XYZ file of C-alpha atoms in Angstrom:
320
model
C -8.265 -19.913 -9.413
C -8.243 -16.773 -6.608
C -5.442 -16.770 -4.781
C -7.371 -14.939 -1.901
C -11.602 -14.927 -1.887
C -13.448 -13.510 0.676
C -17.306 -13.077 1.136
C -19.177 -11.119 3.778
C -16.167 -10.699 6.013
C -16.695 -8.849 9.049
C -14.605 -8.065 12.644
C -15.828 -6.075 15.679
C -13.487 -5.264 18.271
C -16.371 -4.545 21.078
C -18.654 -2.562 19.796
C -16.886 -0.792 17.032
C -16.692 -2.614 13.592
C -13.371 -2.378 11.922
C -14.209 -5.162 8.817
C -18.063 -4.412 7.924
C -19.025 -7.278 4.890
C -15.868 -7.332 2.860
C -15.938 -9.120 -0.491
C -12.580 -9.320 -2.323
C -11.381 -11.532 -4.920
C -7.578 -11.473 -5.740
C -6.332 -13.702 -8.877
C -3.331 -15.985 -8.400
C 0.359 -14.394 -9.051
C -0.775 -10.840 -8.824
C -1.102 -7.729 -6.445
C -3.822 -6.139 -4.921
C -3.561 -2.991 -2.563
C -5.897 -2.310 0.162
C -6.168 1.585 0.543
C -7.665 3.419 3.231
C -7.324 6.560 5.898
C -6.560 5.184 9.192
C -8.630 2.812 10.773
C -10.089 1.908 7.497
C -9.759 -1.991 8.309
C -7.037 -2.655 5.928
C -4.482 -4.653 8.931
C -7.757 -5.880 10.008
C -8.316 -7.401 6.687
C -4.536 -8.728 6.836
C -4.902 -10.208 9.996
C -8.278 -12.199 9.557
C -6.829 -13.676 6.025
C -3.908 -14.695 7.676
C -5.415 -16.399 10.376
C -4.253 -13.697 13.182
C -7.667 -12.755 13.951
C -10.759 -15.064 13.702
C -13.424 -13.424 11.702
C -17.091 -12.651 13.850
C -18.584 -13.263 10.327
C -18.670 -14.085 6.628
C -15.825 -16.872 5.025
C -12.362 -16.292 3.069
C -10.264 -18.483 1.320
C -6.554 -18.481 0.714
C -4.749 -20.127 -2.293
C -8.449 -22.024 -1.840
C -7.726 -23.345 1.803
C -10.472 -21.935 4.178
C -9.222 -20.016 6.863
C -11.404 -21.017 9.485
C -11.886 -24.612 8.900
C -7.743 -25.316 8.147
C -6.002 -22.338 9.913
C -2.770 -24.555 9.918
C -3.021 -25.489 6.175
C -3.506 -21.543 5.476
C 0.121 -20.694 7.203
C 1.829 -23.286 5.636
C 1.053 -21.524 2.144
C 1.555 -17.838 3.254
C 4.094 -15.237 4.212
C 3.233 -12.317 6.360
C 5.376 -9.382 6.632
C 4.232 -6.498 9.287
C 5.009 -2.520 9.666
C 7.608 -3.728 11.720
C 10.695 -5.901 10.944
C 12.167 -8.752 12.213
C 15.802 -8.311 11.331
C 18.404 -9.474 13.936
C 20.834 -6.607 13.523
C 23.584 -9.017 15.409
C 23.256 -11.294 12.664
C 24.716 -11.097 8.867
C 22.523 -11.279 5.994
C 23.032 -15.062 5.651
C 22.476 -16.142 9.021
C 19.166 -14.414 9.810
C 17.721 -16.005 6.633
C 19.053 -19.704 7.903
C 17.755 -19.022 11.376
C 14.377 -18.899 9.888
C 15.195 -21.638 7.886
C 15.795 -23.702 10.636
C 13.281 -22.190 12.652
C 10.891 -23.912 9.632
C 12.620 -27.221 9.757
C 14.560 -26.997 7.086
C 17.729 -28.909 7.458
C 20.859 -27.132 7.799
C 22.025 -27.934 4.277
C 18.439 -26.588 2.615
C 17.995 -23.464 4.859
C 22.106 -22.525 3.670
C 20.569 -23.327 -0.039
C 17.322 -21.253 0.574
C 19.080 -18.234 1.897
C 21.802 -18.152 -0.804
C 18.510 -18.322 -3.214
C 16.567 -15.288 -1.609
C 20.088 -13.381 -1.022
C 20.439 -13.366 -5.328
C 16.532 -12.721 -5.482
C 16.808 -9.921 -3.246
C 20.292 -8.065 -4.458
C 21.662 -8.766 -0.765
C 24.518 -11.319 -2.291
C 27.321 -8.561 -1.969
C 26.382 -7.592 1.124
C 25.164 -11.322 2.803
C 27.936 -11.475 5.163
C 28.197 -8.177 6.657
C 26.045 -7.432 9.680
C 22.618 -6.917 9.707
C 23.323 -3.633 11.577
C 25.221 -2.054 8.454
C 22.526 -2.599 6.222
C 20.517 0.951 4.690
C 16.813 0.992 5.217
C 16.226 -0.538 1.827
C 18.217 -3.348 2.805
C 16.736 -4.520 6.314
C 13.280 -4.235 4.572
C 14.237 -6.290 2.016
C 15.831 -8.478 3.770
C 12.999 -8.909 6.401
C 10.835 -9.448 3.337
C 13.105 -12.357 1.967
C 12.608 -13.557 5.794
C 8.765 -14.371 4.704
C 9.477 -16.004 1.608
C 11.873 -18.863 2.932
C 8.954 -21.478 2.338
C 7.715 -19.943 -0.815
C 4.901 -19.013 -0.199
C 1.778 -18.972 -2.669
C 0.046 -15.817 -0.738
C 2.237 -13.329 0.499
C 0.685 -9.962 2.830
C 2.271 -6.760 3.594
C 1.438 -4.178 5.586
C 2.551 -1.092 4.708
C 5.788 -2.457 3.193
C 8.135 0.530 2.698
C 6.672 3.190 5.472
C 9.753 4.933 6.577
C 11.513 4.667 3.549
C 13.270 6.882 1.407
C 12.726 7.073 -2.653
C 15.607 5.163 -3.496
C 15.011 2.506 -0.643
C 11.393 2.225 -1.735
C 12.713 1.866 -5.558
C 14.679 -1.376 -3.953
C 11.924 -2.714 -2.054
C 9.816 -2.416 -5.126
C 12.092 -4.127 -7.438
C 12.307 -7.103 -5.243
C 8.256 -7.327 -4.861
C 7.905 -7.090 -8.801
C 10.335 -10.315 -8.976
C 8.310 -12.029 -6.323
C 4.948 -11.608 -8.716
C 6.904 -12.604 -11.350
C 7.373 -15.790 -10.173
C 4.015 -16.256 -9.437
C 3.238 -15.078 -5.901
C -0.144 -13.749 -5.475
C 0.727 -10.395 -2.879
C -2.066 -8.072 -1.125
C -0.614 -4.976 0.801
C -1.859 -2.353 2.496
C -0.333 0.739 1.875
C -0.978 4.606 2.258
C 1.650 5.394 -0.316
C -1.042 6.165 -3.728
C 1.825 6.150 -5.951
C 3.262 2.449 -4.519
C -0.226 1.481 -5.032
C 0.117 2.814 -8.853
C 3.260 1.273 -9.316
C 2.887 -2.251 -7.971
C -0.958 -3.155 -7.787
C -3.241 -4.769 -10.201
C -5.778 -4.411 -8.586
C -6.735 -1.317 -6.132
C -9.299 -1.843 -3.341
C -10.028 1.324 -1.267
C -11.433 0.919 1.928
C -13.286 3.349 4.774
C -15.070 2.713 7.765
C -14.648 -1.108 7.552
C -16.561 -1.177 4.385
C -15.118 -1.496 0.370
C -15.878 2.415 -1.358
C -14.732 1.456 -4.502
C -11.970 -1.490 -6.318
C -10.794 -1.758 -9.915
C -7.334 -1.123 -11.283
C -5.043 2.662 -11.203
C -6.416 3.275 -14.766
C -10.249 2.112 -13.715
C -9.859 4.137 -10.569
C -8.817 7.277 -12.303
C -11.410 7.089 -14.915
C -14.028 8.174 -12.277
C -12.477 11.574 -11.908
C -13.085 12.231 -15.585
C -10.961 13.512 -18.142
C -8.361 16.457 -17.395
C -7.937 18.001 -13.941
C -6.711 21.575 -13.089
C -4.498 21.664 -9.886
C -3.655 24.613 -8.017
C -0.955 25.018 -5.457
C -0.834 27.872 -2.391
C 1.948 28.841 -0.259
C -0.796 29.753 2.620
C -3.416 27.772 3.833
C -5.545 30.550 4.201
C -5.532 31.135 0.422
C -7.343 27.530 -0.673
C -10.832 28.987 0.062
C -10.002 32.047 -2.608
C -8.345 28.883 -5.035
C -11.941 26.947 -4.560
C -14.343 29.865 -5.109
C -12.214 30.596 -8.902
C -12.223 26.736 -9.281
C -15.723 26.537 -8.749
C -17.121 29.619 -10.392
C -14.792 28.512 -13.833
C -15.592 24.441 -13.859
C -18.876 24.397 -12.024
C -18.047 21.692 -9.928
C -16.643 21.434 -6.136
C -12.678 21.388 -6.525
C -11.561 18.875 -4.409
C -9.481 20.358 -1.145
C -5.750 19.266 -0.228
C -5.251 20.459 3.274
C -1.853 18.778 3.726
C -0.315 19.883 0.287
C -2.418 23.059 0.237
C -4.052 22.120 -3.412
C -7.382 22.270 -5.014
C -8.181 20.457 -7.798
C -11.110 20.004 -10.585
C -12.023 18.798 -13.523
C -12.019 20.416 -16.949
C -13.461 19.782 -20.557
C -11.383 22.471 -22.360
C -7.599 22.115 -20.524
C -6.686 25.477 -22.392
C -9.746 27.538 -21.842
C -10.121 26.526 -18.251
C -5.807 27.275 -17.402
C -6.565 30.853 -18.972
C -9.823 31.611 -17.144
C -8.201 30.348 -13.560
C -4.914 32.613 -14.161
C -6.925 35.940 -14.810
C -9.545 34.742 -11.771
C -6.320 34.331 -9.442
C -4.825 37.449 -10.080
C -8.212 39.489 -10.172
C -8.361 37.952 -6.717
C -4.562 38.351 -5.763
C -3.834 35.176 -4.762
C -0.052 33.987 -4.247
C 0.095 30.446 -5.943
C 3.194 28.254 -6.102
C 1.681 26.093 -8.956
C -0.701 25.708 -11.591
C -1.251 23.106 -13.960
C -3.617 20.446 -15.761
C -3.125 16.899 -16.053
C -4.273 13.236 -15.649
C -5.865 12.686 -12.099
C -3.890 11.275 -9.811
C -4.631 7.813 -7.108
C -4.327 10.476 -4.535
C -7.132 12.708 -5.887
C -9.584 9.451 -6.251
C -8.022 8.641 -2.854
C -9.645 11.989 -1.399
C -12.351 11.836 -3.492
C -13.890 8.772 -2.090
C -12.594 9.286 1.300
C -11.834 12.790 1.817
C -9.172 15.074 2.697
C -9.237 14.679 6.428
C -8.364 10.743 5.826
C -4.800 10.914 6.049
C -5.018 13.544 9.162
C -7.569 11.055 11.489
C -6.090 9.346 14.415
C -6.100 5.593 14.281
C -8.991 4.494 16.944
C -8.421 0.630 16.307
C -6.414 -1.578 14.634
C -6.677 -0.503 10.787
């Protein structure tokens, strides 16, 4: 059974169309990543399978409840965690997780029960008492997380769960969502992290424009880039046209441009031949580089490969 199904799913706001036909099928108890530049339609997508926005067309269900028919009986199976939290900073650990207990109905005895449970799941025991305030980044995500889940939920969405956060926070907030799964929850998130994407999903669906480019797992998505890639790294920007023209002229293909990390990349048959060739094209053409090697692709290169390089640059023009 699909833990999330949707078919034909569409959302204009006015005359620009965010969601354009969306299929998507996400099995039960794992995680699939929406990708996407901004205004791709990924918190669009969010939004309409969690009943925030009705869709203009198309149908979806969620853990097989449809979300236009039973709105109700779709919430009372989900968890939604946004960009921003919802962390009471006066509060301790303990008693924000009650409050939403309560908030849900629980009595007081089951929401004391259900936070104590969520505080182990989560790593937060030690530190359940102490003010919300006092808590790292790491913590106060996780801990807003943990707010979502007091009714375990089947379906859990997050968007863009650990922008903001540091490598070791995101390491924590990682951990926790990888015990979640475990237990069965099925999870979508959006992210624009490629490597949380790589870490966490099973299933990788890139959006752009409102419409799916491509889906399959990291290891599918990779695949289309071929075999080995040759990266190059420049100190100046004004060096990656030089770096493309010797990428181009040695692998007869059009290296793919990193404006933001001032890279080119492209593929390779033979990884030795090809690193030789681009060192003595380089230096005939005196060109400073910081880096040079060949490797697996990356989810970043398919990322500007099906998207492009000015994807992570473009201001948002409506909700994503």
């Amino acid at each position: 059974m699909s833990g999330i199904r949707a078919v034909g799913l569409g959302h204009s706001f006015g005359a620009k169309v965010a969601l354009d036909g969306l299929d998507l099928e996400v099995a039960e108890g794992t995680v699939c990543g929406l990708l996407g530049p901004n205004g791709a339609g990924k918190t669009t997508a969010v939004r309409v399978l969690a009943t925030l926005l009705r869709a203009d067309r198309g149908r979806a269900e969620v853990a097989g409840i449809d979300v236009t028919a039973d709105p109700a009986g779709v919430r009372r199976v989900i968890g939604l965690t946004g960009q921003a939290t919802t962390v009471d900073d006066v509060l301790t650990g303990r008693e924000n997780l009650e409050l939403w207990g309560r908030l849900f109905h629980l009595s007081r005895a089951d929401a004391r029960r259900r936070a104590d449970e969520l505080l182990a799941q989560f790593g937060l025991t030690e530190a359940a008492d102490r003010r919300a305030k006092q808590y790292s980044g790491g913590m106060r995500r996780r801990l807003d997380i943990a707010s979502s889940l007091v009714l375990a939920p089947r379906v859990f969405f997050l968007d863009e769960p650990t922008t903001g956060l540091d490598p070791r926070n995101r390491g924590e907030v990682w951990a926790a969502l990888r015990g979640l799964v475990a237990d069965g929850t099925t999870v979508l998130m959006t992210t624009q992290y490629l490597d949380e994407a790589d870490q966490l999903a099973d299933q990788v669906v890139v959006l752009d424009g409102g419409r799916k480019v491509a889906e399959g797992t990291p290891a599918e998505l990779k695949s289309q880039l071929g075999g080995d890639r040759i990266s190059v790294q420049v100190r100046e920007e004004h060096d990656l046209p030089a770096v493309a023209s010797v990428l181009a002229r040695i692998t007869g293909t059009d290296p793919e441009l990193d404006q933001v990390l001032l890279r080119a990349s492209a593929p390779v048959r033979d990884r030795v031949a090809a690193l030789t060739a681009v060192v003595r094209g380089l230096d005939d053409a005196m060109v400073d580089v910081d880096d040079i090697s060949v490797r697996r692709p990356t989810l970043d290169e398919v990322f500007l490969h099906l998207t492009g390089p000015q994807a992570a640059e473009n201001p948002e023009k409506v909700p994503a």
